[in-house]
Short mmCIF file of C-alpha atoms (C1' of nucleotides) in Angstrom, two decimals:
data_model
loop_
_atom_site.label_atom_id
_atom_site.label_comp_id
_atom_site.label_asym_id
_atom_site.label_seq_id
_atom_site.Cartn_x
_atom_site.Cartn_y
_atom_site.Cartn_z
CA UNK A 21 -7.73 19.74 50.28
CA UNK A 22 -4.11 19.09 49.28
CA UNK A 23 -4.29 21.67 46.62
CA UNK A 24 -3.14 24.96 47.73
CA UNK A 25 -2.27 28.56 46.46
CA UNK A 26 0.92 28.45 47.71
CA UNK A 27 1.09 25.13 45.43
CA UNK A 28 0.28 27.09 42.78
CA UNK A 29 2.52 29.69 42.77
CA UNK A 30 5.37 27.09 43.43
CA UNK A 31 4.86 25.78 40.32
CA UNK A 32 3.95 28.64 38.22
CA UNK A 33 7.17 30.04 39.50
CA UNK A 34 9.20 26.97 38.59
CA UNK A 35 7.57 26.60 35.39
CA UNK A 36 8.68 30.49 34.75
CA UNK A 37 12.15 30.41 36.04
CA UNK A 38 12.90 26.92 34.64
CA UNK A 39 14.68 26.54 37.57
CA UNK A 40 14.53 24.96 41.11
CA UNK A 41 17.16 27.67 42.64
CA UNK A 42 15.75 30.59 40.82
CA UNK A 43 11.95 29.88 41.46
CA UNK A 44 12.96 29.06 45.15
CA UNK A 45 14.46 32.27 45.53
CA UNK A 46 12.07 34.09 43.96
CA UNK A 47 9.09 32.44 46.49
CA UNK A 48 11.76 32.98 49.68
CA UNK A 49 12.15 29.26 50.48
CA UNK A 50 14.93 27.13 49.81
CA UNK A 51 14.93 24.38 46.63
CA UNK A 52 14.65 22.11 49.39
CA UNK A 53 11.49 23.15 50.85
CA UNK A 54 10.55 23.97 47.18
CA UNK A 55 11.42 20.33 45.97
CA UNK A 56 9.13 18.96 48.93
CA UNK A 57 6.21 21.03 48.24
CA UNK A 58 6.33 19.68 44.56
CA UNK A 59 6.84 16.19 45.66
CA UNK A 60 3.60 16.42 48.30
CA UNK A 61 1.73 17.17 45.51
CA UNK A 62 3.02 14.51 43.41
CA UNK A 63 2.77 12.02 46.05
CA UNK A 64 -0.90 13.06 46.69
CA UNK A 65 -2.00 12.76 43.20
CA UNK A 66 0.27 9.61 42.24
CA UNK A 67 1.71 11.55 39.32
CA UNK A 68 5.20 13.57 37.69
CA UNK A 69 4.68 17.41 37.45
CA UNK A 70 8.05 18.32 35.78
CA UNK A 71 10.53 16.42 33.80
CA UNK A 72 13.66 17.01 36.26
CA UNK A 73 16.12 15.41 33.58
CA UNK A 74 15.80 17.77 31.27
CA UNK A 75 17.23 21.08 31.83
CA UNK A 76 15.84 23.24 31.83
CA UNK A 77 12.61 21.57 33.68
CA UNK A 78 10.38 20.83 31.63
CA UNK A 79 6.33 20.59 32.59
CA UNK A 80 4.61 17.02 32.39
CA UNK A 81 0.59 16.78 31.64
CA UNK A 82 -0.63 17.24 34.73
CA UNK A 83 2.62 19.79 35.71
CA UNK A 84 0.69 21.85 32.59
CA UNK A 85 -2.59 21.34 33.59
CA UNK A 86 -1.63 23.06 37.65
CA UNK A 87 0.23 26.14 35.43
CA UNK A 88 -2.83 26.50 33.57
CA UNK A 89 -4.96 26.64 36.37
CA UNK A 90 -2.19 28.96 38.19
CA UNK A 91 -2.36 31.31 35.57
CA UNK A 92 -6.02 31.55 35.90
CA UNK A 93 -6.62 31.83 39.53
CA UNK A 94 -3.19 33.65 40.57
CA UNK A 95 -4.13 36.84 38.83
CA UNK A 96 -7.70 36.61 40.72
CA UNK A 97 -6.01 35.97 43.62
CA UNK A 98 -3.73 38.75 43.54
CA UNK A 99 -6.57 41.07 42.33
CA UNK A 100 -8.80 40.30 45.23
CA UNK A 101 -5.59 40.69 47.98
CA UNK A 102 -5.18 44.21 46.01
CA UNK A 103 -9.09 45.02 46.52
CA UNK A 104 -8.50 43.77 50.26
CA UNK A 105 -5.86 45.96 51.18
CA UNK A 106 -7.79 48.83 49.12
CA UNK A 107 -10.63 47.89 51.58
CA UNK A 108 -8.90 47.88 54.39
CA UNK A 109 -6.82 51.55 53.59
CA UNK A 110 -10.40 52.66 52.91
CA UNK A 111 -9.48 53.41 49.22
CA UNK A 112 -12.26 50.84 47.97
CA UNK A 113 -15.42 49.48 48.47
CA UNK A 114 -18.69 50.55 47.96
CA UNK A 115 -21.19 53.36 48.03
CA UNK A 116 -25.17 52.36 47.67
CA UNK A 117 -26.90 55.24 47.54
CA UNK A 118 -30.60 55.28 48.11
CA UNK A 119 -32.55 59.00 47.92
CA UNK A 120 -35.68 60.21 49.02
CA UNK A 121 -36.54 62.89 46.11
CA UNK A 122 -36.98 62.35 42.55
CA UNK A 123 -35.08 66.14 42.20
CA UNK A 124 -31.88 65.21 43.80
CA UNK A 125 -31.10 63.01 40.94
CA UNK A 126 -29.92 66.47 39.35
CA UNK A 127 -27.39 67.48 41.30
CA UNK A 128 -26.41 63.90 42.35
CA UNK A 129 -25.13 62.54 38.97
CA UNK A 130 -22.97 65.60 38.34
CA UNK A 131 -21.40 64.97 42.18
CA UNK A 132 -21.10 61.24 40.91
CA UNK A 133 -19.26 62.08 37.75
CA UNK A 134 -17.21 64.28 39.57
CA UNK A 135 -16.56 61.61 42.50
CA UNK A 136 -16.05 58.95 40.34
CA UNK A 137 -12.67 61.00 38.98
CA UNK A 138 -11.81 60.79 42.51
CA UNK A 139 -12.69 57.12 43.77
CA UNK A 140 -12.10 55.28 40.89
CA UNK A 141 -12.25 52.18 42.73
CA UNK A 142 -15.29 52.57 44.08
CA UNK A 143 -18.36 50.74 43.11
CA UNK A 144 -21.60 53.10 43.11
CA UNK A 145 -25.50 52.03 42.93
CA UNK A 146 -27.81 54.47 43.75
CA UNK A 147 -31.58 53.82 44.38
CA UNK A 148 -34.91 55.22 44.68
CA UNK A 149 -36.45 55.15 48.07
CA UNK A 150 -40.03 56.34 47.12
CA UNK A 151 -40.97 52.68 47.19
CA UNK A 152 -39.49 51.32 50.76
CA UNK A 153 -38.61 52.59 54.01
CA UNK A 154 -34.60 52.99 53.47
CA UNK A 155 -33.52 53.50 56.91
CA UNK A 156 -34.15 49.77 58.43
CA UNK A 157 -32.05 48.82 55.14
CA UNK A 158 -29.47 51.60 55.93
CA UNK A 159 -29.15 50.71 59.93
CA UNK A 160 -28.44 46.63 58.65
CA UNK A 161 -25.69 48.05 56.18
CA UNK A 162 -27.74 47.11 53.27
CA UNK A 163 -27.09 50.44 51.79
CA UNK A 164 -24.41 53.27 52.75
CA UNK A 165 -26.05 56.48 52.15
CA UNK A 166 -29.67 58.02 52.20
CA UNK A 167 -30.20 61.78 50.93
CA UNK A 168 -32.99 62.89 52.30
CA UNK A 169 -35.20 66.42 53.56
CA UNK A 170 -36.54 64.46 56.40
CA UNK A 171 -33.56 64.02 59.82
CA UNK A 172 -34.77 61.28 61.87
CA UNK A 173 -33.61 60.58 65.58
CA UNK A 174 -32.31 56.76 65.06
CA UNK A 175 -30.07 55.63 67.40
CA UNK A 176 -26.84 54.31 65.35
CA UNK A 177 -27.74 56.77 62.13
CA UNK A 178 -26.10 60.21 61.35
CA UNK A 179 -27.86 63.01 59.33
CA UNK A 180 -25.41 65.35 57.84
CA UNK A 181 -26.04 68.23 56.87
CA UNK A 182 -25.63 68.66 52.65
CA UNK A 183 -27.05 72.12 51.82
CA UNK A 184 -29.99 74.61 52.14
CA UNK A 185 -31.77 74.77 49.26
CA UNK A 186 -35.58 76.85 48.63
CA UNK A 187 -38.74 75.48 47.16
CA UNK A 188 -39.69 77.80 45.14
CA UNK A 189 -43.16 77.04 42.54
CA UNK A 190 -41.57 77.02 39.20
CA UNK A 191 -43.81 78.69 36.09
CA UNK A 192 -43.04 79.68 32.85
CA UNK A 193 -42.28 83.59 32.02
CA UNK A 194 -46.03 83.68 30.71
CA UNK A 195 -47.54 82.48 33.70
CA UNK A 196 -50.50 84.77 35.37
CA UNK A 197 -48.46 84.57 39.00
CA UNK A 198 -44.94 85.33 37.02
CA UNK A 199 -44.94 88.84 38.85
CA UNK A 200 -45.80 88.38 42.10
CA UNK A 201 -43.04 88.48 44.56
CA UNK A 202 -44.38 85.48 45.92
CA UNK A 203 -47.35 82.65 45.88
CA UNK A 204 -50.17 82.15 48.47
CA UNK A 205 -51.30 78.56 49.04
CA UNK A 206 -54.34 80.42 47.74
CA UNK A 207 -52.73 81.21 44.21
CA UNK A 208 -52.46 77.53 43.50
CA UNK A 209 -56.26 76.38 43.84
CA UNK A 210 -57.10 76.92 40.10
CA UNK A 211 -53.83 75.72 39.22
CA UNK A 212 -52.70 72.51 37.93
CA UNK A 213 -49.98 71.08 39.97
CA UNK A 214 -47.56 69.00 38.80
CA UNK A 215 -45.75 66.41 41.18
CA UNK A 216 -43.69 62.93 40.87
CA UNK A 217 -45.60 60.25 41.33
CA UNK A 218 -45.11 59.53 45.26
CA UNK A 219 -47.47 59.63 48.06
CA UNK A 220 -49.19 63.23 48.78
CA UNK A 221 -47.90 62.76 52.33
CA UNK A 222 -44.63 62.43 51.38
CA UNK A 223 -44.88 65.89 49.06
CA UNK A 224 -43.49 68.67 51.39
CA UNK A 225 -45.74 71.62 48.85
CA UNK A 226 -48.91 69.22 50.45
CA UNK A 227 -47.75 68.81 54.01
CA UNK A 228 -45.79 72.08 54.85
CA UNK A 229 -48.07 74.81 52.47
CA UNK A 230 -51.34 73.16 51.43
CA UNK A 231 -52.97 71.05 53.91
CA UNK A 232 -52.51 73.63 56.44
CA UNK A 233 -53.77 76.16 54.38
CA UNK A 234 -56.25 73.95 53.95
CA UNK A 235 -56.36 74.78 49.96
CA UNK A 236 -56.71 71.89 46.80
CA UNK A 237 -55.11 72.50 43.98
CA UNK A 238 -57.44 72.78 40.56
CA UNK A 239 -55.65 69.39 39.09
CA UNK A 240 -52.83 67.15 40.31
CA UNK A 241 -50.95 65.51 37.59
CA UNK A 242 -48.26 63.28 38.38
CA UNK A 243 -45.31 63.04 36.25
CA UNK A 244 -42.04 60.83 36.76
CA UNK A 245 -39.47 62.57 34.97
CA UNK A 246 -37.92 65.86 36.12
CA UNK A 247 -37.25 66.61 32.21
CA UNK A 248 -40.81 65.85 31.05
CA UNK A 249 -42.10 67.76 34.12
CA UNK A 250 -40.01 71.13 32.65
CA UNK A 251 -41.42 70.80 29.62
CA UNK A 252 -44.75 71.01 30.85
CA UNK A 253 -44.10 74.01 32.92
CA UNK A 254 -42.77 75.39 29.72
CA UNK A 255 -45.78 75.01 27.75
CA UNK A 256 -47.98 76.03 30.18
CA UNK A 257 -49.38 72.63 31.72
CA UNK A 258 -48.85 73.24 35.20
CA UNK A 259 -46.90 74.23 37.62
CA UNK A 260 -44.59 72.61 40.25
CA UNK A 261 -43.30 72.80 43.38
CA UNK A 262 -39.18 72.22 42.89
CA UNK A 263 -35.92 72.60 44.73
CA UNK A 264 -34.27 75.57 43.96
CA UNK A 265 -30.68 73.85 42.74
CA UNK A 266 -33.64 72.93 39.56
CA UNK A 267 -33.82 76.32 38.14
CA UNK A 268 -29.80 76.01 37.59
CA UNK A 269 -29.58 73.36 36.19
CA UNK A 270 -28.43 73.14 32.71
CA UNK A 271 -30.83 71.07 31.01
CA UNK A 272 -33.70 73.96 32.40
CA UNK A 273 -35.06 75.81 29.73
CA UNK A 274 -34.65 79.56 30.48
CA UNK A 275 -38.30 80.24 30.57
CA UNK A 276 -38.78 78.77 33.49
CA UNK A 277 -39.39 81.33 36.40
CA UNK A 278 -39.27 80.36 40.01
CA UNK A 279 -41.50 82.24 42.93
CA UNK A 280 -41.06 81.67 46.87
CA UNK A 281 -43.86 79.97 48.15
CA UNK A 282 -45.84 82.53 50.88
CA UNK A 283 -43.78 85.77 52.22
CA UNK A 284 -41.25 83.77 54.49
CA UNK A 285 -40.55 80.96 51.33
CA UNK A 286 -40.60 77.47 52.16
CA UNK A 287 -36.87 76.26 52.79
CA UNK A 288 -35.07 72.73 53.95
CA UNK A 289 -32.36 71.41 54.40
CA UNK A 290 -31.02 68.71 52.76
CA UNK A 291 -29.43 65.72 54.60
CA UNK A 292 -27.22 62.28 54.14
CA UNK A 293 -27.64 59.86 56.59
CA UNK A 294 -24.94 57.10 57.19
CA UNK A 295 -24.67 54.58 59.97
CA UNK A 296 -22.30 56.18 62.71
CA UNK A 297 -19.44 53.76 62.17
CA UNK A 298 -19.41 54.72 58.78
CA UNK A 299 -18.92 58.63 59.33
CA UNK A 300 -15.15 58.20 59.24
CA UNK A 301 -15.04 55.87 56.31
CA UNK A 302 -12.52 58.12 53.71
CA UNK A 303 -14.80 57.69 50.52
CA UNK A 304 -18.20 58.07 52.12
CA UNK A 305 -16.94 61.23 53.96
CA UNK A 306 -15.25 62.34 50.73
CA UNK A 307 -18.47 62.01 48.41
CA UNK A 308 -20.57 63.90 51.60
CA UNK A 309 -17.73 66.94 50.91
CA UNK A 310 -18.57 67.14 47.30
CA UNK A 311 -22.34 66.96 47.58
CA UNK A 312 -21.73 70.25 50.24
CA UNK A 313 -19.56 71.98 47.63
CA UNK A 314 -21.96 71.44 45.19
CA UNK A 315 -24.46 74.90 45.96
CA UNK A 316 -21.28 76.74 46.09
CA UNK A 317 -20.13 75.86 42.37
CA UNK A 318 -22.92 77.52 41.25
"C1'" DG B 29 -19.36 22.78 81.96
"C1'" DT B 30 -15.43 25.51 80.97
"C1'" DA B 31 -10.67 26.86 80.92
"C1'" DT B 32 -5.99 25.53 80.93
"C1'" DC B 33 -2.14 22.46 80.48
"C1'" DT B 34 0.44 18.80 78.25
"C1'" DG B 35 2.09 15.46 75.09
"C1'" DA B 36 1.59 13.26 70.59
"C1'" DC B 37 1.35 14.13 65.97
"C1'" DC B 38 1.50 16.70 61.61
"C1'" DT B 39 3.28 20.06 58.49
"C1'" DG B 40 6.65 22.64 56.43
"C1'" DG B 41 10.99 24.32 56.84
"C1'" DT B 42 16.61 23.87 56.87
"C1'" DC B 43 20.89 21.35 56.52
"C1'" DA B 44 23.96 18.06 54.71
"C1'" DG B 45 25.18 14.54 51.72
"C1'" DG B 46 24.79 12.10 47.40
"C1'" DG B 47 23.49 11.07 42.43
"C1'" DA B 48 22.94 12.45 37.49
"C1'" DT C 29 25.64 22.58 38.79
"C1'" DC C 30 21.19 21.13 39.79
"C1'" DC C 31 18.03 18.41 42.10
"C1'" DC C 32 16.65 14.70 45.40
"C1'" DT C 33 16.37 12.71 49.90
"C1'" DG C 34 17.06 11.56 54.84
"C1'" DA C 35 17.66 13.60 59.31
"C1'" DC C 36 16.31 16.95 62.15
"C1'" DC C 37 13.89 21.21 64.02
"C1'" DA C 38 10.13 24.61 64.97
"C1'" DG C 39 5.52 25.80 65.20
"C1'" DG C 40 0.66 24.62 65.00
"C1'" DT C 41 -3.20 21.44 65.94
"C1'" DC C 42 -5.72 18.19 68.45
"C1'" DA C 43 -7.19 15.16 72.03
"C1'" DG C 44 -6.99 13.81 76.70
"C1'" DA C 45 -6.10 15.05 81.57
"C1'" DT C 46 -6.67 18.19 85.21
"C1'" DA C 47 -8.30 22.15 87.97
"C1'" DC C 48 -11.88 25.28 89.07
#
DNA sequence: GTATCTGACCTGGTCAGGGA
DNA sequence: TCCCTGACCAGGTCAGATAC
């Protein structure tokens, strides 16, 4: 291909300058080397790109057409060498996020709003990983982050520790259980519990409380929104199993009580997990600080 | 078969001289 | 003064020869 950025930029700096000696100094060659360039091009194509009698230089045709075409693809060029050495200083790229709980969505877009302040030149996605295994995905780079409750030993991935947070089962302040200091697994067997629509196995108030306890609840209705979910609590619908960080949040009504669940409460830990190579990265490490500082905000 | 060396060739640059 | 062009140079590429 005898067309070539450099060719570009030759002429769209000739074309500019309106002169050999100026353009050639601008580009750091001499009108010599400046002149030949132009004339390989020429050559190559059988045609004249400038008018060199006139003076200043004036553009033929086809000199136009290249300055057109330099004007579109230089700035793209230049753009994309910017976003490379952004890349490379670590200032730019991008963050896929994929999480594990329906919940985390609450403190995660007020992180995001915050992060994106930070990192403006970083391109977010984030993504629900109720319906595929995310850590395959994660270890082939696919995606850079997954929040989850559940640290896995996989050689190459890093959980991280975010923050503690309590489940706690969330009621209104009309509820039957609202004074109890806390709630058996018996409590909830003629209650209606409400969950997100994911696998029971993958519901810690089924695995870590209820199946060893050995107790059903009354109803299971499944809802997908953490908003409509509230509002059911708040009318008296059901009850739910939710993070703590929920109860905070600003968009929870204030009749919403929250109760440990059994004597000792049921608590986690929340994680991120990121491929080891990526630990270091400045704007994954930077959004992992945030998400930490986010419990101690409140 | 692979790695290294070598010479021919190509590309892109400078320098110097000349024409408009 | 500005640009073009021929001579020449430096560095990179490629293909063939040679050694292991």
């Amino acid at each position: 291909m005898i067309l070539e950025i450099r060719h570009l930029r030759a002429i769209y700096t000739i074309a500019r300058s309106k002169n050999l000696n100026q353009a050639a100094q601008k580009l750091h060659l001499t009108p010599s080397a400046l002149s030949h360039q132009i004339k390989t091009i020429e050559n190559h194509f059988e045609t004249t790109l400038f008018f060199r009698q006139h003076k200043p230089l004036g553009l033929t045709d086809a000199g136009q057409r290249l300055l057109d075409l330099a004007e579109r693809v230089l700035p793209l060029v230049e753009n994309t060498e910017h976003e490379l050495k952004q890349i490379a200083n670590g200032k730019a790229g991008r963050l896929f996020i994929t999480i594990e709980c329906h919940a985390c969505f609450e403190w995660l877009l007020p992180t995001l709003e915050q992060y994106r302040k930070q990192w403006p030149d970083i391109h977010i996605d984030i993504k629900l990983g109720m319906s595929f295994n995310p850590l395959p995905a994660l270890s082939r780079g696919e995606i850079d982050l997954v929040i989850s409750t559940d640290p896995v030993d996989k050689p190459g991935l890093s959980f991280l520790t975010l923050f503690p947070y309590q489940a706690l089962l969330v009621m209104n302040d009309q509820h039957p259980l609202k004074d109890k200091a806390f709630i058996n697994a018996e409590d909830l067997a003629e209650q209606t519990l409400i969950t997100y629509p994911v696998e029971r196995s993958r519901l810690d108030v089924f695995r870590h409380y209820l199946d060893p306890a050995n107790v059903e609840p009354a109803q299971v209705r499944q809802v997908e929104l953490t908003t409509m979910m509230m509002q059911l609590i708040a009318v008296g619908q059901g009850v739910a199993a939710l993070p703590d960080w929920l109860l905070d949040a600003p968009t929870t009504a204030q009749s919403l009580i929250g109760k440990p669940l059994g004597a000792k409460g049921m608590h986690g830990m929340l994680h991120a997990a990121c491929r080891d190579q990526d630990i270091e990265t400045p704007y994954i490490s930077a959004f992992i600080e945030l998400a930490r500082g986010f419990k101690n905000k409140k």
